[in-house]
XYZ file of C-alpha atoms in Angstrom:
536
model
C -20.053 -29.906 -42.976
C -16.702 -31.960 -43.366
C -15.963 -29.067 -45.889
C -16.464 -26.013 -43.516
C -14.184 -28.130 -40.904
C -11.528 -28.767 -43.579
C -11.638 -25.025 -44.384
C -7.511 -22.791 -44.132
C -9.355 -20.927 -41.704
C -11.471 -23.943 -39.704
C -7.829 -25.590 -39.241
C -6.043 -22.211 -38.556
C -7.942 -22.028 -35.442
C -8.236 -25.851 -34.527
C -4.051 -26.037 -34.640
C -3.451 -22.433 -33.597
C -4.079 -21.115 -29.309
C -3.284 -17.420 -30.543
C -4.863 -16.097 -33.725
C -6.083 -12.746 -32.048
C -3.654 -10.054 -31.222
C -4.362 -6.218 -29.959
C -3.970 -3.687 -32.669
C -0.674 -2.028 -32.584
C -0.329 1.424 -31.134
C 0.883 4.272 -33.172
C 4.497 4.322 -32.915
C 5.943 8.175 -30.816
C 8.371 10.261 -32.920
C 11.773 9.859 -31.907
C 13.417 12.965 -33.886
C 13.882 15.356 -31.178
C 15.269 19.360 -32.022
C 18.407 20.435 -30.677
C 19.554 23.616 -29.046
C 20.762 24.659 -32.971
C 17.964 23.585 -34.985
C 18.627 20.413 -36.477
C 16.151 17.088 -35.646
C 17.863 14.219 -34.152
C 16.934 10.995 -35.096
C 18.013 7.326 -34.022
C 16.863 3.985 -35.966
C 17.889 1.643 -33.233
C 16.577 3.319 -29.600
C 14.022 1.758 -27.837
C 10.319 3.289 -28.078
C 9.774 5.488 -25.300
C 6.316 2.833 -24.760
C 5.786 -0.345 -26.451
C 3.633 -0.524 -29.323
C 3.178 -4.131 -29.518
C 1.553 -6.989 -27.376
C 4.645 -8.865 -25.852
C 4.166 -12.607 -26.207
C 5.736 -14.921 -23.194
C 6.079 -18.987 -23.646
C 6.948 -21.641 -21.112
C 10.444 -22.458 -21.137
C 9.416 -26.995 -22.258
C 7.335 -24.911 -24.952
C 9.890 -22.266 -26.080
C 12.355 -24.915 -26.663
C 10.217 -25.978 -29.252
C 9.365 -22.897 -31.048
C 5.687 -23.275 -29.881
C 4.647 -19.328 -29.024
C 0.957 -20.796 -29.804
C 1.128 -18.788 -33.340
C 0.386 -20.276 -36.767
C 4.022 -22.351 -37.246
C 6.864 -22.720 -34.638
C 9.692 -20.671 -34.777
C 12.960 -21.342 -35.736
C 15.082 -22.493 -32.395
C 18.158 -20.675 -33.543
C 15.874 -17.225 -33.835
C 14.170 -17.352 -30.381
C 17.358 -18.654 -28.671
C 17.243 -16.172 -25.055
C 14.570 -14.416 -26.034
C 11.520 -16.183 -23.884
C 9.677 -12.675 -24.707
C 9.009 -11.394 -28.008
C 6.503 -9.265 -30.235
C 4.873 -10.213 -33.366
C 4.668 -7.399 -36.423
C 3.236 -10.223 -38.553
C 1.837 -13.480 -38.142
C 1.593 -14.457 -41.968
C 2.900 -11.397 -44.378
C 2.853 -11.831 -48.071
C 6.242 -14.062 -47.974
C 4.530 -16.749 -45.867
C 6.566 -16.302 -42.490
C 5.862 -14.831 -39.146
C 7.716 -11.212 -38.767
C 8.931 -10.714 -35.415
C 11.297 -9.366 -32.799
C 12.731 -9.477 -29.370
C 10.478 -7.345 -26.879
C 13.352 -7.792 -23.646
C 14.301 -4.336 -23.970
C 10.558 -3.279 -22.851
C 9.935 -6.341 -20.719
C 12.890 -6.286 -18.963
C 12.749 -2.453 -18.166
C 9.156 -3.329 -16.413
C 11.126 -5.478 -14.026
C 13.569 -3.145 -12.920
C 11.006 -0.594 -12.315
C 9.035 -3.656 -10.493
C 12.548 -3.996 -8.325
C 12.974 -0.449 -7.752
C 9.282 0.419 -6.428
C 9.585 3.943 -7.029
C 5.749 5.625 -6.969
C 3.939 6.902 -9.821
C 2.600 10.581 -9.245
C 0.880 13.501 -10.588
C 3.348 16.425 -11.805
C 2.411 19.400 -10.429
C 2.761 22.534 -10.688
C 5.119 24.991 -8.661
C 3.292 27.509 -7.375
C 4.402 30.443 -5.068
C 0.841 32.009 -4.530
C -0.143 28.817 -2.561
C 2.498 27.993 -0.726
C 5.538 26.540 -2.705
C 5.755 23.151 -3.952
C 2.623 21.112 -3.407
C 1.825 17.439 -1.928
C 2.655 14.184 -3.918
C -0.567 13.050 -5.365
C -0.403 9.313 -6.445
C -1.500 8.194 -10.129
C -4.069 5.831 -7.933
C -6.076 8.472 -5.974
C -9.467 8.785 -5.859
C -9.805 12.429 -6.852
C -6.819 11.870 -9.772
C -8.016 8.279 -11.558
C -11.343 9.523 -13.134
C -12.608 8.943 -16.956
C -16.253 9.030 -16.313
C -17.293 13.662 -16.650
C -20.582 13.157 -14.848
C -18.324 11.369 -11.704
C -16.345 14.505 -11.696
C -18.946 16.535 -12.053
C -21.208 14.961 -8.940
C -18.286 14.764 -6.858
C -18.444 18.691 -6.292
C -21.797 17.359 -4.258
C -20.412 13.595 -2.605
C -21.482 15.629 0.948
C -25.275 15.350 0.546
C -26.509 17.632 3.315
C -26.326 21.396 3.196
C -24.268 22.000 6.598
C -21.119 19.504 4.922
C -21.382 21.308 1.638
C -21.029 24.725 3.202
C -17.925 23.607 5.368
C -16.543 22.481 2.189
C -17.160 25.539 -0.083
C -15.789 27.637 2.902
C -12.349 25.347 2.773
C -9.378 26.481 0.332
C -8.626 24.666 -2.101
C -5.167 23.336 -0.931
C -7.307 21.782 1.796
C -9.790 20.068 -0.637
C -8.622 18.386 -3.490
C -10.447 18.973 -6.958
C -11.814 15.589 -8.736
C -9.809 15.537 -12.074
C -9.740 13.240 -14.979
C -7.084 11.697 -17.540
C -8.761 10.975 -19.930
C -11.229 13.110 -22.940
C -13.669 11.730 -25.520
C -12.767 15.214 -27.694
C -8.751 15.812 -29.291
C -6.224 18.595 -28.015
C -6.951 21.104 -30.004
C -3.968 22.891 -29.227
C -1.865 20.342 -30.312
C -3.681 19.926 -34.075
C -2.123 21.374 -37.290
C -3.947 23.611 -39.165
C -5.660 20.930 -41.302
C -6.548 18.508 -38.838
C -8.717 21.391 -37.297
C -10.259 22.143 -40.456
C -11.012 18.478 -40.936
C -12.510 18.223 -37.011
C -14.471 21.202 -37.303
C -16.117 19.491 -40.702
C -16.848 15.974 -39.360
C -20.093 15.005 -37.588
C -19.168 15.491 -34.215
C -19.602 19.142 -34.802
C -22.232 19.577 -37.397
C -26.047 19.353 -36.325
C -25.935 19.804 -32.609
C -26.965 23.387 -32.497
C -29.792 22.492 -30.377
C -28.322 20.022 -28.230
C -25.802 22.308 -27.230
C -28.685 24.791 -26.812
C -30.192 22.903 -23.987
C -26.571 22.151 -22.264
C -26.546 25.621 -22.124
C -29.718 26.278 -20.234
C -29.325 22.971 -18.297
C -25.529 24.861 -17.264
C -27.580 28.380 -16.639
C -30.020 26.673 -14.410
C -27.250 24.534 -12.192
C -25.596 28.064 -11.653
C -28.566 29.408 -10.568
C -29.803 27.671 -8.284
C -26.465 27.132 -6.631
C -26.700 31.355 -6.340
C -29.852 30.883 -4.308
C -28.726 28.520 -2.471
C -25.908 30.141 -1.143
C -28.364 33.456 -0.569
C -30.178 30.694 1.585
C -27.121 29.660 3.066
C -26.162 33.195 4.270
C -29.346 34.052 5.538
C -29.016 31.207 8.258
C -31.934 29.285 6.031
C -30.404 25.244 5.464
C -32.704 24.641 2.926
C -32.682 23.571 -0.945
C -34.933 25.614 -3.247
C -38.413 24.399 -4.229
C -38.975 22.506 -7.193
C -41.575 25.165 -8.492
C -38.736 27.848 -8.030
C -36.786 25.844 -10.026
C -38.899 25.774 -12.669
C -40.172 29.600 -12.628
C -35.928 29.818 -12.875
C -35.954 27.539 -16.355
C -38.656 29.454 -17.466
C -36.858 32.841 -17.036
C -34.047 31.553 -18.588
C -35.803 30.467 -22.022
C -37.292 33.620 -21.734
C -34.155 35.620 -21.784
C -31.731 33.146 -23.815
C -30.477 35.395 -26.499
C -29.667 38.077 -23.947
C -27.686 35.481 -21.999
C -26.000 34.123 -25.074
C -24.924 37.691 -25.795
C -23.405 38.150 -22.283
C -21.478 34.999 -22.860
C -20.078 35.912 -26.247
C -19.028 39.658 -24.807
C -17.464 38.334 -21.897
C -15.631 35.890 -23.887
C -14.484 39.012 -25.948
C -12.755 40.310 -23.065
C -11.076 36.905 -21.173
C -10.948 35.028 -24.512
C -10.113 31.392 -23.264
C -10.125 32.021 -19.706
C -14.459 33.197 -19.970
C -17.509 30.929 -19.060
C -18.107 30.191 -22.846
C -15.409 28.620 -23.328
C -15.462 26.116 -19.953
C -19.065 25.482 -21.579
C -17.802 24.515 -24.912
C -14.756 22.417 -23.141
C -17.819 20.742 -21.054
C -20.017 20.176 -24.020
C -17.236 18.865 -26.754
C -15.172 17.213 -23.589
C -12.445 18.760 -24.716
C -9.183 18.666 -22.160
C -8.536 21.747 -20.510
C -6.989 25.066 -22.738
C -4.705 27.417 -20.685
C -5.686 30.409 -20.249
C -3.285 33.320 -22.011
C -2.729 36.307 -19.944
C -4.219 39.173 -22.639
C -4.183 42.955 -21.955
C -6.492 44.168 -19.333
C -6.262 40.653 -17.648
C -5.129 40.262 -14.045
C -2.905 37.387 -14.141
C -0.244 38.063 -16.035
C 2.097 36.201 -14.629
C 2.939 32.345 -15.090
C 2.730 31.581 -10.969
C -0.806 33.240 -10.755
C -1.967 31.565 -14.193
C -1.084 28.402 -12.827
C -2.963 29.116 -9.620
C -6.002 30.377 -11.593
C -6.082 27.330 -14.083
C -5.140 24.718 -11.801
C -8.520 22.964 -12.031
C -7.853 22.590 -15.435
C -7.318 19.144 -16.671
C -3.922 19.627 -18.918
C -2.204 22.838 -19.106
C 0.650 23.551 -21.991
C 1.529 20.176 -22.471
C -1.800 18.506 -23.203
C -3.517 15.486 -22.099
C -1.750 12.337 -21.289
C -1.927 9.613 -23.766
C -2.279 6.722 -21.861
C -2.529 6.022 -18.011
C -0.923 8.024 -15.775
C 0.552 4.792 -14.456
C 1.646 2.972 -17.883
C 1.341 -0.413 -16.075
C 5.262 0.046 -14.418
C 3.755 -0.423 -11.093
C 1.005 -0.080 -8.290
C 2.660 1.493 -5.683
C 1.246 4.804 -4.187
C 3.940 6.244 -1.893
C 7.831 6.432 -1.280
C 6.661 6.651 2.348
C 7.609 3.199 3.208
C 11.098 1.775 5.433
C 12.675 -1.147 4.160
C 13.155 -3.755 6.894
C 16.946 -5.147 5.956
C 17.450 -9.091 6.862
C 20.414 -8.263 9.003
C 20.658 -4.623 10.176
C 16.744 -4.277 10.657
C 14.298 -1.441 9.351
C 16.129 0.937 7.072
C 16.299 5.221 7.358
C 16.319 5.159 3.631
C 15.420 3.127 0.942
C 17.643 0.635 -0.617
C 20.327 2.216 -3.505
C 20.529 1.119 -7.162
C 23.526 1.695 -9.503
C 22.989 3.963 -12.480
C 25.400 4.437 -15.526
C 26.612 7.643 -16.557
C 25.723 8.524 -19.835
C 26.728 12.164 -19.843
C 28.753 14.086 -17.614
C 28.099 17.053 -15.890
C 29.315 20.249 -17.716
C 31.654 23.011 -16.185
C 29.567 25.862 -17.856
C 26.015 26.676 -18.154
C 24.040 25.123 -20.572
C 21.239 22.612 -21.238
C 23.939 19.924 -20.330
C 24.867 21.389 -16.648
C 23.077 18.063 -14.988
C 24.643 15.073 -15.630
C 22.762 12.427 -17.145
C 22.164 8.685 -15.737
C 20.599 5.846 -17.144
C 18.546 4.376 -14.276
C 16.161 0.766 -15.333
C 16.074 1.752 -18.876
C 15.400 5.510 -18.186
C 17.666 8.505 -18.943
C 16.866 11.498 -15.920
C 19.101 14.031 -14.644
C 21.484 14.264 -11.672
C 19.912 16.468 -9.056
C 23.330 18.172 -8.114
C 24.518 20.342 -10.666
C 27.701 22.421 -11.494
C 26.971 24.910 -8.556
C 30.048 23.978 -6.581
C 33.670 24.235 -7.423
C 34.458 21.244 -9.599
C 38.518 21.476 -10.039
C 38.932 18.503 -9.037
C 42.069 16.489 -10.799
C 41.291 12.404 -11.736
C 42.475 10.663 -8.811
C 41.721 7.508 -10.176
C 43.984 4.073 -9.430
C 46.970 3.186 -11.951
C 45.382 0.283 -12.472
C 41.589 -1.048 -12.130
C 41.371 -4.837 -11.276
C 38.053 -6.449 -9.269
C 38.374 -4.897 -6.098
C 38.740 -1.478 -6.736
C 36.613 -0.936 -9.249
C 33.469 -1.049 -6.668
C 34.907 1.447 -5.118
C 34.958 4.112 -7.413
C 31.124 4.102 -7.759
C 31.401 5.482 -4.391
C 33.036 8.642 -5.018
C 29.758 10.222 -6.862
C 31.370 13.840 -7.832
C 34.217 12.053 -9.668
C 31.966 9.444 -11.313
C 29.957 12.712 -12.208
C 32.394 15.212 -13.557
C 34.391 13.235 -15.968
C 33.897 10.164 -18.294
C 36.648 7.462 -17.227
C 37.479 5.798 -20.551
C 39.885 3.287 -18.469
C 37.049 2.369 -16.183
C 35.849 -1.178 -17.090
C 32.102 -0.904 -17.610
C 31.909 3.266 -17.637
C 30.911 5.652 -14.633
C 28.765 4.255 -12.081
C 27.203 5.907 -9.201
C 25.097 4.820 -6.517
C 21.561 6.771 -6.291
C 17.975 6.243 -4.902
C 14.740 6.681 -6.807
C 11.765 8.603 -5.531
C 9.375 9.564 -7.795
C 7.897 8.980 -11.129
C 5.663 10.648 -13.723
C 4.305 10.044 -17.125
C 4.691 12.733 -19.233
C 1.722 13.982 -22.320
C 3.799 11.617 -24.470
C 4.250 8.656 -22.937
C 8.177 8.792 -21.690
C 9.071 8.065 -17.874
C 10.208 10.886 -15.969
C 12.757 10.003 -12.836
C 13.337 12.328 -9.967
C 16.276 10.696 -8.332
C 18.795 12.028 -5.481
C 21.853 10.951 -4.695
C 22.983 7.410 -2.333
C 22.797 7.993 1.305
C 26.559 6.882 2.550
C 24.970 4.098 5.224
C 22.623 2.961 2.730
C 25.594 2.583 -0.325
C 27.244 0.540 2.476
C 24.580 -1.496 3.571
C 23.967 -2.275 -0.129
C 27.373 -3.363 -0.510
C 27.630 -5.245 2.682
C 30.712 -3.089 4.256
C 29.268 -1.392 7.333
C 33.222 -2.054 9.292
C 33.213 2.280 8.713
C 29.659 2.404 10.191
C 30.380 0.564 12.981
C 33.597 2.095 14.380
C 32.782 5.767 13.727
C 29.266 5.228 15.811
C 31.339 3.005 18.553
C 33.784 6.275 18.590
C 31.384 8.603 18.873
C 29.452 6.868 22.141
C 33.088 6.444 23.287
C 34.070 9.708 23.589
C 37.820 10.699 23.346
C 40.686 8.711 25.056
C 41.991 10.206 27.963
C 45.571 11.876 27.406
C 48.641 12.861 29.252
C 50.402 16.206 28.329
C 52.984 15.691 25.278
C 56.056 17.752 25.352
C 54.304 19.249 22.533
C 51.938 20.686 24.631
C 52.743 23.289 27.241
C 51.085 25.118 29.699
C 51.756 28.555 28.646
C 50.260 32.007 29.268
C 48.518 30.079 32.104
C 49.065 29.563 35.756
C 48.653 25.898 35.715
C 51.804 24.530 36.311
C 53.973 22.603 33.340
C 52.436 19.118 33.064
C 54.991 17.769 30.653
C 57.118 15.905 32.761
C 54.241 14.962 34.895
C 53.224 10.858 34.336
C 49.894 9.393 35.189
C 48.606 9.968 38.805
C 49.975 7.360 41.225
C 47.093 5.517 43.498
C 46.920 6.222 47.147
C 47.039 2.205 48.291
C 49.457 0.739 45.193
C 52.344 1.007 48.258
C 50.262 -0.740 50.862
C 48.889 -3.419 48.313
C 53.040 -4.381 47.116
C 53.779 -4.455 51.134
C 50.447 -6.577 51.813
C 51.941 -9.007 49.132
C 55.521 -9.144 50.408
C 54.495 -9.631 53.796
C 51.771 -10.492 56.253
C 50.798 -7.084 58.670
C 48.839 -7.294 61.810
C 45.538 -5.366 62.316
C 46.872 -2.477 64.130
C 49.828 -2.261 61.801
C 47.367 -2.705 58.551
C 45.109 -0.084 60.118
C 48.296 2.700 60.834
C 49.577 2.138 57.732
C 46.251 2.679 55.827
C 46.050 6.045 58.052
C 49.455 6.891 57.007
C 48.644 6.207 53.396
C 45.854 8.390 53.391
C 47.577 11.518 55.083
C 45.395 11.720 58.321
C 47.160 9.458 60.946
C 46.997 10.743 64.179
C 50.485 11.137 65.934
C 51.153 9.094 69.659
């Protein structure tokens, strides 16, 4: 017993609170090809995801080197780093391989600050209407892994009347049940040999009858949904008989070979876009293959493709690898107003400063868009090089700390040309509004440029707010002729030399001051003033 206790591995765990770590992820390629041909490459940019289990310490512990691993760490090593990620805990040299993980950590609390919501990129589409509705990450008809969920949603409305008023909806109206996630690979994505090896493994071979009976079980659902609907149309709100079901099964053993035959020539004719191949995509849970546009087919274009495949899980791009959220945050909508401390509820949401990394180019290219860094994420400037950008650096001499803030302000110069005498680069002010993950893992930004009252509500001068609203409820001061301005080709008379109009009692009040009146005088010379005294 004392043996087992005195064991390397009994005392590993006694002394050590973290022996157990998740299994690394495989890391993304980084080499990307440019517009000639040749792969990029970097050693030192940050993984588009993380691939390791970030570690996090108490600061009392930290000082010590205690992460909870096999041995503390050296103090030196970990000094402001309170997160980091372990490659090794005990490699062949004895020591514990690791690394900072800030740049991943850190980026997951900017995106916490800057709430932007995670959606679902969609498709444009002009057959249906133009651009469609944001669809959060989080919905119930989008955040799905389970097939036979999606597949008894199409019947959530039990009764017959419900289900009709639903099948006689569009489908902008109704949104389909979708999922992100497949037990079967891409198979669009696979090399040649990696299909060869899937189609030779054991998820293929010896389920010839088992895919048999998914066919007849798929037969028989279409079926009777065909009767049904006959039913339906008739005015009869009734579900078929069990008996007619089964006189329905029957026929279709019967008659399998003939069915299998119609499958395989209509598949001839709409290749991926035919019922076989939804069947095998259903069987094999396979994500969703695009359907190509052949000769003799009716959508030939990209707009009605999309419209005819939109139920489709994944379209060119494949399937996402991980969740459409990634963990960066919870939030479902930008539809939300920012209550501000001091100026109250906000029209727009609250502005973050994003570096320039590359500006905007003068002719058409890949690089028109300018390119910002926003929380650890490169997107695009949504203004490009449409208008006339001549203009010349008007840029300050000389930059000190209170002008430099205000060159972030003036986004189309911050946008047009790098500032290589600007202390800390080009700066501009933007907002954040929606997020997606793309098929391999890298955060997509749609962002649009600062709102003027919300840049100066961020920076706390709202003295320009102020006076041009106070102006505006003001109206224009009242103004005497100048001898600028003249009267002519009118028949008003010249007002030039005119001065302000002269009040009717300003005599009477200087006369009431210099001297007492009596009643009847006061009352004659307030008749006299006014122009209507009677004579005596």
């Amino acid at each position: 017993m004392s043996k087992s206790l005195n064991s390397p591995t009994a005392r590993l765990l006694q002394s050590s609170r973290l022996f157990s770590l998740p299994r690394p992820l495989a890391p993304p390629a980084l080499e990307t090809v440019s517009s000639t041909g040749v792969y990029r490459a970097s050693e030192t940019a940050t993984l588009p995801y993380p691939t390791h289990q970030a570690i996090a310490t108490p600061a009392s512990s930290q000082f010590r080197g205690d992460f909870g691993l096999k041995r503390p760490l050296p103090a030196k090593a970990i000094k402001g780093r309170p997160h980091i990620r372990i490659r090794a805990q005990d490699n062949s040299a004895h020591i514990t391989d690791f690394e900072s993980a800030l740049n991943h950590t850190q980026t997951q609390a900017k995106w916490q600050q800057i709430g932007a919501p995670l959606t679902v990129k969609n498709k444009s589409d002009r057959y249906t209407g133009g651009g469609k509705s944001i669809q959060s990450v989080y919905d119930a008809h989008v955040d799905n892994t389970d097939s036979e969920a999606v597949r008894l949603a199409m019947f959530q409305p039990e009764d017959v009347s419900s289900r009709s008023r639903r099948d006689a909806l569009p489908s902008s109206h109704a949104p389909e049940t979708k999922r992100w996630k497949y037990d079967g690979p891409w198979i669009t994505g696979m090399q040649e040999g990696q299909f060869a090896t899937w189609l030779s493994s054991s998820a293929l071979q010896g389920r010839k009858e088992e895919f048999r009976a998914f066919l007849v079980q798929r037969m028989l659902e279409r079926r009777v949904q065909d009767e049904e609907r006959a039913l339906r149309e008739q005015g009869e709100r009734r579900a078929i008989s069990a008996a007619k079901e089964e006189d329905i099964r029957a026929d279709i053993e019967a008659n399998y070979d003939t069915e299998i035959k119609r499958l395989r020539d209509e598949h001839e004719i709409q290749y991926l876009g035919s019922e076989m191949t939804a069947a095998i995509c259903d069987f094999l849970d396979l994500p969703g293959i695009r359907a190509q546009a052949e000769s003799g087919s009716l959508a030939r274009t990209v707009d009605l493709q999309n419209a005819l495949t939109d139920s489709l899980a994944s379209g060119q791009n494949g399937p996402p690898s991980t969740h459409p959220g990634a963990g960066l945050g919870h939030v479902r909508t930008n539809a939300v107003m920012e209550n501000h401390p001091l100026w109250g509820p906000q029209a727009h949401g609250s502005p973050v400063l994003a570096r320039v990394i590359t500006p905007r180019s003068t002719f058409s290219g890949p690089n028109y868009q300018a390119k910002l860094g926003v929380g650890g994420v490169v997107t695009q400037d949504p203004v490009g090089d449409s208008f006339r950008n001549d203009r010349r650096n008007t840029g300050p001499a000389e930059y000190n700390e209170e002008n430099i803030p205000e060159q972030y302000v003036d986004v189309d110069r911050m946008m047009s040309q790098i500032d290589p005498d600007l202390p800390g680069g080009n700066k501009a002010w933007v907002q954040p509004e929606t997020a997606h993950i793309d098929e391999q893992g890298r955060i997509r930004l749609d962002v649009t440029r600062g709102d003027k009252e919300a840049v100066a509500v961020k920076r706390g001068k709202v003295e320009p707010i102020h006076e041009s609203r106070s102006a505006s409820t003001r109206g224009p001061e009242s103004a005497y002729p100048s001898q600028s301005i003249a009267n002519f080709g009118t028949g008003l008379p010249d007002m030039r030399r005119a001065g302000p109009p002269r009040s009717l009692t300003t005599g009477f009040d200087e006369e009431l001051a210099r001297r007492p009146l009596q009643e009847s005088d006061a009352a004659a010379k307030i008749r006299e003033l006014l122009g209507n005294a009677p004579r005596r």
